[in-house]
Each structure stands twice: as structure tokens, then as C-alpha cells.
Coordinates of C-alpha atoms and ligand atoms in Angstrom, one line a residue:
H10 CA 29.1 17.8 6.3
I11 CA 31.8 15.2 6.6
V12 CA 35.1 16.0 4.7
E13 CA 35.6 13.7 1.8
M14 CA 38.1 10.9 2.5
D15 CA 40.2 8.9 0.3
E16 CA 40.2 5.2 0.1
K17 CA 43.6 4.8 1.8
T18 CA 42.5 7.0 4.9
K19 CA 39.2 5.1 5.1
E20 CA 41.3 1.9 5.4
R21 CA 43.7 3.3 8.0
I22 CA 40.8 4.2 10.3
A23 CA 38.4 1.4 9.4
K24 CA 39.2 -0.6 12.6
H25 CA 40.0 2.2 14.9
P26 CA 37.1 2.7 17.2
C27 CA 37.9 6.4 18.1
Y28 CA 38.8 7.6 14.5
S29 CA 35.8 5.9 12.9
E30 CA 32.3 6.2 14.4
D31 CA 31.3 3.1 12.5
A32 CA 34.1 1.0 13.9
H33 CA 33.3 1.8 17.5
H34 CA 30.4 -0.6 17.5
H35 CA 32.7 -3.6 16.4
Y36 CA 36.1 -3.0 17.5
A37 CA 37.6 -2.6 20.8
R38 CA 40.8 -0.8 22.3
L39 CA 43.0 -1.6 25.0
H40 CA 44.9 1.1 27.0
V41 CA 47.9 0.2 28.9
A42 CA 48.9 2.4 31.8
V43 CA 52.9 2.5 31.7
A44 CA 53.2 6.1 31.7
P45 CA 53.1 7.7 35.4
A46 CA 55.0 11.0 35.1
C47 CA 53.7 14.2 33.6
N48 CA 55.7 17.3 32.5
I49 CA 52.8 20.0 32.7
Q50 CA 50.2 20.9 35.2
C51 CA 46.7 21.2 34.0
N52 CA 44.3 23.0 36.5
Y53 CA 41.7 20.2 36.0
C54 CA 44.1 17.6 36.9
N55 CA 44.7 15.8 40.2
R56 CA 47.8 13.7 40.0
K57 CA 46.2 11.0 42.2
Y58 CA 44.1 10.0 39.3
D59 CA 44.5 9.3 35.5
C60 CA 45.4 12.0 33.0
A61 CA 42.3 13.8 32.3
N62 CA 43.2 14.8 28.8
E63 CA 42.2 11.4 27.3
S64 CA 40.6 9.7 30.3
R65 CA 38.3 9.8 33.0
P66 CA 39.2 11.8 36.1
G67 CA 38.6 10.2 39.6
V68 CA 40.0 6.8 38.3
V69 CA 43.1 5.2 39.2
S70 CA 44.5 2.7 36.8
E71 CA 46.9 -0.2 37.5
L72 CA 50.4 0.8 36.5
L73 CA 52.2 -1.7 34.6
T74 CA 55.9 -2.2 33.2
P75 CA 56.4 -2.3 29.4
E76 CA 56.9 -6.2 29.7
E77 CA 53.6 -6.6 31.8
A78 CA 51.8 -4.4 29.3
A79 CA 53.1 -6.3 26.4
H80 CA 52.0 -9.5 27.9
K81 CA 48.6 -8.2 28.8
A82 CA 48.2 -6.9 25.2
L83 CA 48.9 -10.4 23.9
V84 CA 46.7 -12.2 26.3
I85 CA 43.7 -9.9 25.5
A86 CA 44.3 -10.1 21.9
G87 CA 43.9 -13.8 22.1
K88 CA 40.7 -13.3 24.3
I89 CA 39.0 -10.5 22.4
P90 CA 39.5 -11.0 18.7
Q91 CA 37.9 -7.4 18.1
M92 CA 40.6 -5.6 19.8
T93 CA 42.5 -4.0 17.2
V94 CA 44.2 -1.0 18.8
V95 CA 46.4 -0.7 21.8
G96 CA 46.8 2.9 23.2
I97 CA 49.0 4.5 25.8
A98 CA 47.1 7.6 27.3
G99 CA 48.5 7.5 30.9
P100 CA 48.0 7.7 33.7
G101 CA 50.3 10.6 33.0
D102 CA 51.8 11.8 29.7
P103 CA 53.1 9.1 27.6
L104 CA 55.7 11.3 26.0
A105 CA 57.1 12.3 29.6
N106 CA 57.8 8.5 29.9
P107 CA 59.3 7.9 26.4
E108 CA 61.4 4.8 27.4
K109 CA 58.5 3.0 28.9
T110 CA 56.1 4.0 26.2
F111 CA 58.2 3.2 23.2
R112 CA 59.5 -0.1 24.8
T113 CA 55.8 -1.2 25.3
F114 CA 55.1 -0.4 21.7
E115 CA 58.3 -2.3 20.5
L116 CA 57.2 -5.3 22.4
I117 CA 53.9 -5.4 21.1
A118 CA 54.9 -4.7 17.6
E119 CA 57.5 -7.6 17.5
Q120 CA 54.9 -10.0 18.8
A121 CA 51.5 -8.8 17.2
P122 CA 52.3 -6.8 14.0
D123 CA 48.7 -6.3 13.2
I124 CA 47.7 -4.5 16.3
K125 CA 47.4 -0.7 15.5
L126 CA 49.4 1.5 18.1
C127 CA 47.8 4.7 19.2
L128 CA 49.3 7.4 21.5
S129 CA 47.9 10.5 23.3
T130 CA 50.0 13.4 24.5
N131 CA 49.7 17.0 25.9
G132 CA 52.2 17.6 22.9
L133 CA 55.2 19.2 25.0
M134 CA 57.6 16.6 23.8
L135 CA 56.0 15.7 20.5
P136 CA 58.4 17.4 18.0
E137 CA 61.2 15.5 19.8
Y138 CA 59.6 12.2 19.2
V139 CA 57.7 12.2 15.8
D140 CA 60.6 10.5 14.1
R141 CA 60.5 7.7 16.5
I142 CA 56.8 7.5 16.4
K143 CA 56.8 7.1 12.6
Q144 CA 59.7 4.4 12.9
L145 CA 57.4 2.4 15.3
N146 CA 54.7 2.6 12.7
I147 CA 52.5 4.4 15.3
D148 CA 49.7 5.7 12.9
H149 CA 47.3 7.5 15.3
V150 CA 48.4 10.3 17.7
T151 CA 46.1 12.5 19.7
I152 CA 47.3 15.8 21.2
T153 CA 45.2 17.6 23.7
I154 CA 45.0 21.2 22.6
N155 CA 42.8 23.6 25.0
M156 CA 43.8 26.9 23.5
V157 CA 45.9 28.6 20.8
D158 CA 46.3 31.8 22.8
P159 CA 48.6 31.7 25.6
E160 CA 46.6 34.3 27.6
I161 CA 43.8 31.9 27.7
G162 CA 46.2 29.0 28.3
E163 CA 47.5 30.9 31.4
K164 CA 44.1 30.0 33.2
I165 CA 44.5 26.5 32.3
Y166 CA 48.3 25.6 32.9
P167 CA 49.9 27.0 36.0
W168 CA 53.4 25.5 34.9
V169 CA 55.3 23.7 32.2
H170 CA 58.4 21.6 32.8
Y171 CA 60.8 21.6 29.9
N172 CA 64.4 20.8 29.5
R173 CA 64.9 20.3 33.4
K174 CA 63.3 23.7 34.2
R175 CA 60.0 24.7 35.4
Y176 CA 58.3 27.7 33.6
R177 CA 55.5 29.3 35.5
G178 CA 52.5 31.4 34.0
I179 CA 52.6 32.5 30.6
E180 CA 56.3 31.7 29.8
G181 CA 55.4 28.1 30.3
V182 CA 52.2 28.3 28.2
K183 CA 54.1 29.7 25.3
I184 CA 56.5 26.8 25.2
L185 CA 53.6 24.4 25.3
H186 CA 51.6 26.2 22.6
E187 CA 54.8 26.4 20.3
K188 CA 55.4 22.7 20.8
Q189 CA 51.8 21.7 20.1
M190 CA 52.0 23.6 16.9
E191 CA 55.2 22.2 15.9
G192 CA 53.9 18.8 16.8
L193 CA 50.8 19.2 14.4
D194 CA 53.1 20.2 11.6
A195 CA 55.5 17.3 12.1
L196 CA 52.7 14.7 12.2
R197 CA 51.2 16.1 9.1
E198 CA 54.7 15.9 7.3
A199 CA 55.2 12.3 8.6
D200 CA 51.8 11.5 7.3
I201 CA 50.6 10.2 10.9
L202 CA 46.9 10.6 11.5
C203 CA 46.3 13.2 14.2
K204 CA 43.2 13.7 16.5
V205 CA 43.0 16.7 18.6
N206 CA 41.2 16.5 22.0
S207 CA 40.0 19.7 23.6
V208 CA 38.8 19.9 27.1
M209 CA 35.8 22.4 27.2
I210 CA 35.9 24.5 30.1
P211 CA 32.9 26.9 30.4
G212 CA 33.8 30.6 30.9
I213 CA 37.5 30.0 30.0
N214 CA 37.9 28.3 26.6
D215 CA 34.4 27.6 25.6
E216 CA 34.1 30.5 23.1
H217 CA 37.8 30.0 21.9
L218 CA 37.2 26.4 20.8
V219 CA 36.1 27.5 17.4
E220 CA 39.4 29.4 17.0
V221 CA 41.2 26.3 18.1
N222 CA 39.3 24.2 15.6
K223 CA 40.3 26.6 12.9
V224 CA 44.0 26.4 13.6
I225 CA 44.2 22.7 13.9
R226 CA 42.3 22.2 10.8
S227 CA 44.7 24.5 8.9
K228 CA 47.4 22.5 10.2
G229 CA 45.9 19.1 8.8
A230 CA 44.5 17.5 12.0
F231 CA 42.2 14.8 10.9
L232 CA 39.7 14.7 13.7
H233 CA 38.6 16.9 16.6
N234 CA 37.3 15.7 19.8
I235 CA 35.8 18.3 22.2
M236 CA 35.3 16.7 25.5
P237 CA 33.4 18.1 28.5
L238 CA 35.4 19.2 31.5
I239 CA 34.5 16.8 34.4
S240 CA 34.8 18.7 37.4
A241 CA 33.8 17.8 40.9
P242 CA 35.3 19.0 44.1
E243 CA 36.0 15.4 45.4
H244 CA 38.6 15.1 42.5
G245 CA 40.5 17.7 44.6
T246 CA 41.6 19.7 41.4
H247 CA 41.9 23.5 41.5
F248 CA 39.0 23.9 39.1
G249 CA 36.8 21.7 41.2
L250 CA 37.8 23.6 44.4
T251 CA 36.9 27.1 42.7
G252 CA 33.6 26.0 41.7
Q253 CA 34.5 25.6 38.0
R254 CA 31.7 23.4 36.5
G255 CA 31.8 21.3 33.3
P256 CA 29.5 22.2 30.3
T257 CA 26.1 20.9 30.1
Q258 CA 25.3 18.4 27.2
K259 CA 23.6 21.3 25.3
E260 CA 26.5 23.6 25.6
L261 CA 28.9 20.9 24.4
K262 CA 26.8 20.0 21.4
A263 CA 26.4 23.7 20.5
V264 CA 30.2 24.1 20.4
Q265 CA 30.6 20.7 18.4
D266 CA 28.1 22.1 16.1
D267 CA 29.7 25.3 15.4
C268 CA 32.9 23.5 14.6
S269 CA 31.3 20.7 12.5
G270 CA 30.9 22.4 9.1
N271 CA 34.6 22.7 9.2
M272 CA 35.8 19.4 9.8
K273 CA 35.2 15.8 11.2
M274 CA 34.1 16.0 14.8
M275 CA 34.2 13.1 17.2
R276 CA 31.1 12.8 19.1
H277 CA 31.3 9.3 20.4
C278 CA 34.2 9.7 22.9
R279 CA 33.6 7.9 26.2
Q280 CA 36.4 9.4 28.2
C281 CA 38.2 6.1 28.9
R282 CA 40.3 5.2 31.8
A283 CA 44.1 4.7 31.2
D284 CA 43.6 0.9 31.5
A285 CA 40.4 0.6 29.6
V286 CA 39.6 -2.8 27.8
G287 CA 36.8 -3.5 25.3
L288 CA 34.5 -1.5 23.2
L289 CA 34.1 2.2 23.9
G290 CA 31.9 2.6 26.6
E291 CA 32.2 -0.9 28.0
D292 CA 34.5 -1.3 30.9
R293 CA 36.2 -4.6 31.2
S294 CA 39.4 -3.6 33.0
Q295 CA 38.5 -5.4 36.1
E296 CA 38.3 -8.7 34.3
F297 CA 42.0 -8.2 33.2
T298 CA 43.9 -6.9 36.2
K299 CA 47.5 -7.9 36.6
D300 CA 46.6 -11.0 38.7
K301 CA 43.9 -12.1 36.5
I302 CA 46.2 -11.8 33.4
L303 CA 48.7 -14.0 35.2
E304 CA 46.0 -16.5 36.0
I305 CA 45.2 -16.8 32.2
T306 CA 48.6 -17.0 30.9
P307 CA 51.4 -16.9 33.5
E308 CA 54.2 -16.6 31.0
Y309 CA 55.1 -15.0 27.7
D310 CA 58.4 -15.2 26.0
L311 CA 59.0 -11.5 25.5
Ligands
CLF690 FE1 42.8 5.2 23.3 FE2 42.7 7.6 22.6 FE3 43.8 6.0 21.0 FE4 41.2 5.8 21.3 S1 40.8 6.5 23.5 S2 44.6 6.4 23.0 S3 42.3 7.6 20.4 S4 42.6 4.2 21.5 FE5 38.8 7.2 22.2 FE6 38.7 7.0 24.7 FE7 37.7 9.1 23.8 FE8 40.3 8.7 23.9 S5 37.0 7.1 23.3 S6 39.0 8.9 25.6 S7 39.2 9.5 22.1
SF4_691 FE1 47.2 15.8 34.4 FE2 47.2 14.9 31.9 FE3 47.3 17.6 32.2 FE4 49.4 15.9 32.9 S1 48.6 16.3 30.9 S2 48.6 17.5 34.2 S3 48.5 14.0 33.8 S4 45.7 16.1 32.9

């Protein structure tokens, strides 16, 4: 049963392909990969590839400067009129690269104020930046929350880098958890629509995700997206090397079903790359590489 939605909320999500299942048939998103650094370590991550919290492991996106990214967004807005959302989701954590991330959004907002702005983060730096996110009119923020119990988190996050210091083990996980919870509260207070991504890791957090769902719902998250861990040894992740497997479709659906009585669940996520272009599930990134963008429109007055 879908939670009742007011008219204003319906309008806010009507053209966002991830927040509205209907919209994903008609509207496209663009990811610009401007954020290379990350401030935590997830065991399922291999830094050679895109952030696996909102993207496809094993893919290397083409890194852009804020100016190149804004240029690209404007060119693509001209080519693909259904492109309603620009998101920053990597290749690292957008809020571990705040100047690059916010500069990109600023440039796009100045030139194309109708484009919706979207951001995905592990949440560590979120409390610090919610005011700035609100100021820039970024109306959609995703936090990846894989646990609400630091003892489970210990099996997922070996370290967290916060305030110029590296915290290992449970000490780091507690900071991450605290910041994710503060971030959820701050987004709710700022009236920014929040989606939560959870990576389902069999044997580690699968049974715990119902609890995660309960907590994020009580804190006002709008949508929950439980994604399967994609784990293969060739990705070189710790999990891949220890033989950790991803869930089967059936296991994934069972957990989504267990949560679905309580809040809106996203079931159409396509685990996009950090430079994805087009409708969800459609990959046009190779049509719009840096070189090709420059061929289409060499210069923009940014
Ligand atoms: Fe991108 Fe994410 Fe914004 Fe969508 S993706 S930053 S909310 S515009 Fe969407 Fe892709 Fe799934 Fe993400 S299908 S990986 S949920
Ligand atoms: Fe990798 Fe993303 Fe986790 Fe950072 S937040 S370690 S980039 S999966």
C-alpha cells in the first residue's frame, strides 16, 4: 500500500525518474562525475571504480571539472528535452568534494534553473551541508544507509575519515551512523525530499534492513531503495575476495516486500554509473563523452 501523497509532493516528484516510478518511462537523468574523493571505506568498494552506493561497480566514469560538467549538462539539455534531473553521485562521495559539487550545481542553476538538482551521499558530511543544499534549491538527496546498528556496520565499514582523522572499526562506524541520523533529521526539517539507498549484503545486513526501514521511516525519509550487492572477485573488493555473494532476485524481493507495508519502496533502480545519461536502464554515456560534447558545442559562456 502506497503512502498517501499530497499534491505538492506529487508535483515535486512528477518529473524525477527515480523518485517516481511513472516518471521513469518518460524522463531522463544525467549524472556528472565531478567528485573523485571519498571519506569512508565500504568493504564492497574498489576505488578504481565508481561509488557503489549509487552506481554500478566495475565501471569507470569520465571525470569532469565543474565547468565541463555544466557545459555537458547544457548541451545534453538541448539534445534530450526529457532530461529533467542532473545528479551528482560520484565517482566518490559528492560531499567529500564539496567545492566541486556545489560549484557544478551553481553553474547549472544559473544557466538552466528548470533542471532539478539531485545529490547522493554516504551521509558523513551531510549535517554540515544541509543549509547549503537548501540554498541551492537541491530538492532531492539520497543517503546510503546500510545499518542502524554500529556492530553490523563494523562488518561493512573498516574506517571513516572525519575532521582530518581516520577512525577505525566501531569508533568510525558510530560517527558515520550519528551523522546519517542527523542528516535525515536535518533534511526533514529543511523539507528536502530524501531517498535512502541500502545495499543488501546477504548474511551481514539482510535481516537488519527491516530495522533500517523502520528507523528511516520514523525520521521522515520519502523513499527506500534496497539495492543488491554486486560482488564479483574481478572487482577486487574485500567482499568479492572473501567470496561474499550478492542476493538473488528472490531474496531481494522478499526484503523489499517485508518493508513495503510501511513506506514507499523503489523497485525500478538500475544502479547507474556516475556519468549515466538518458532514461534509467538506457546507457548513452558513450554518446556524450568529453570529446563528443566538445564536437557538438565547443564553447559555452559559463
Ligand atoms: Fe541519479 Fe540517484 Fe538522483 Fe536518480 S540515480 S543521483 S536519485 S538522479 Fe536512480 Fe540510478 Fe538507482 Fe540512483 S536509478 S542508481 S536511484
Ligand atoms: Fe566507495 Fe562509495 Fe563507499 Fe566511498 S561511499 S567507499 S566511493 S562505495
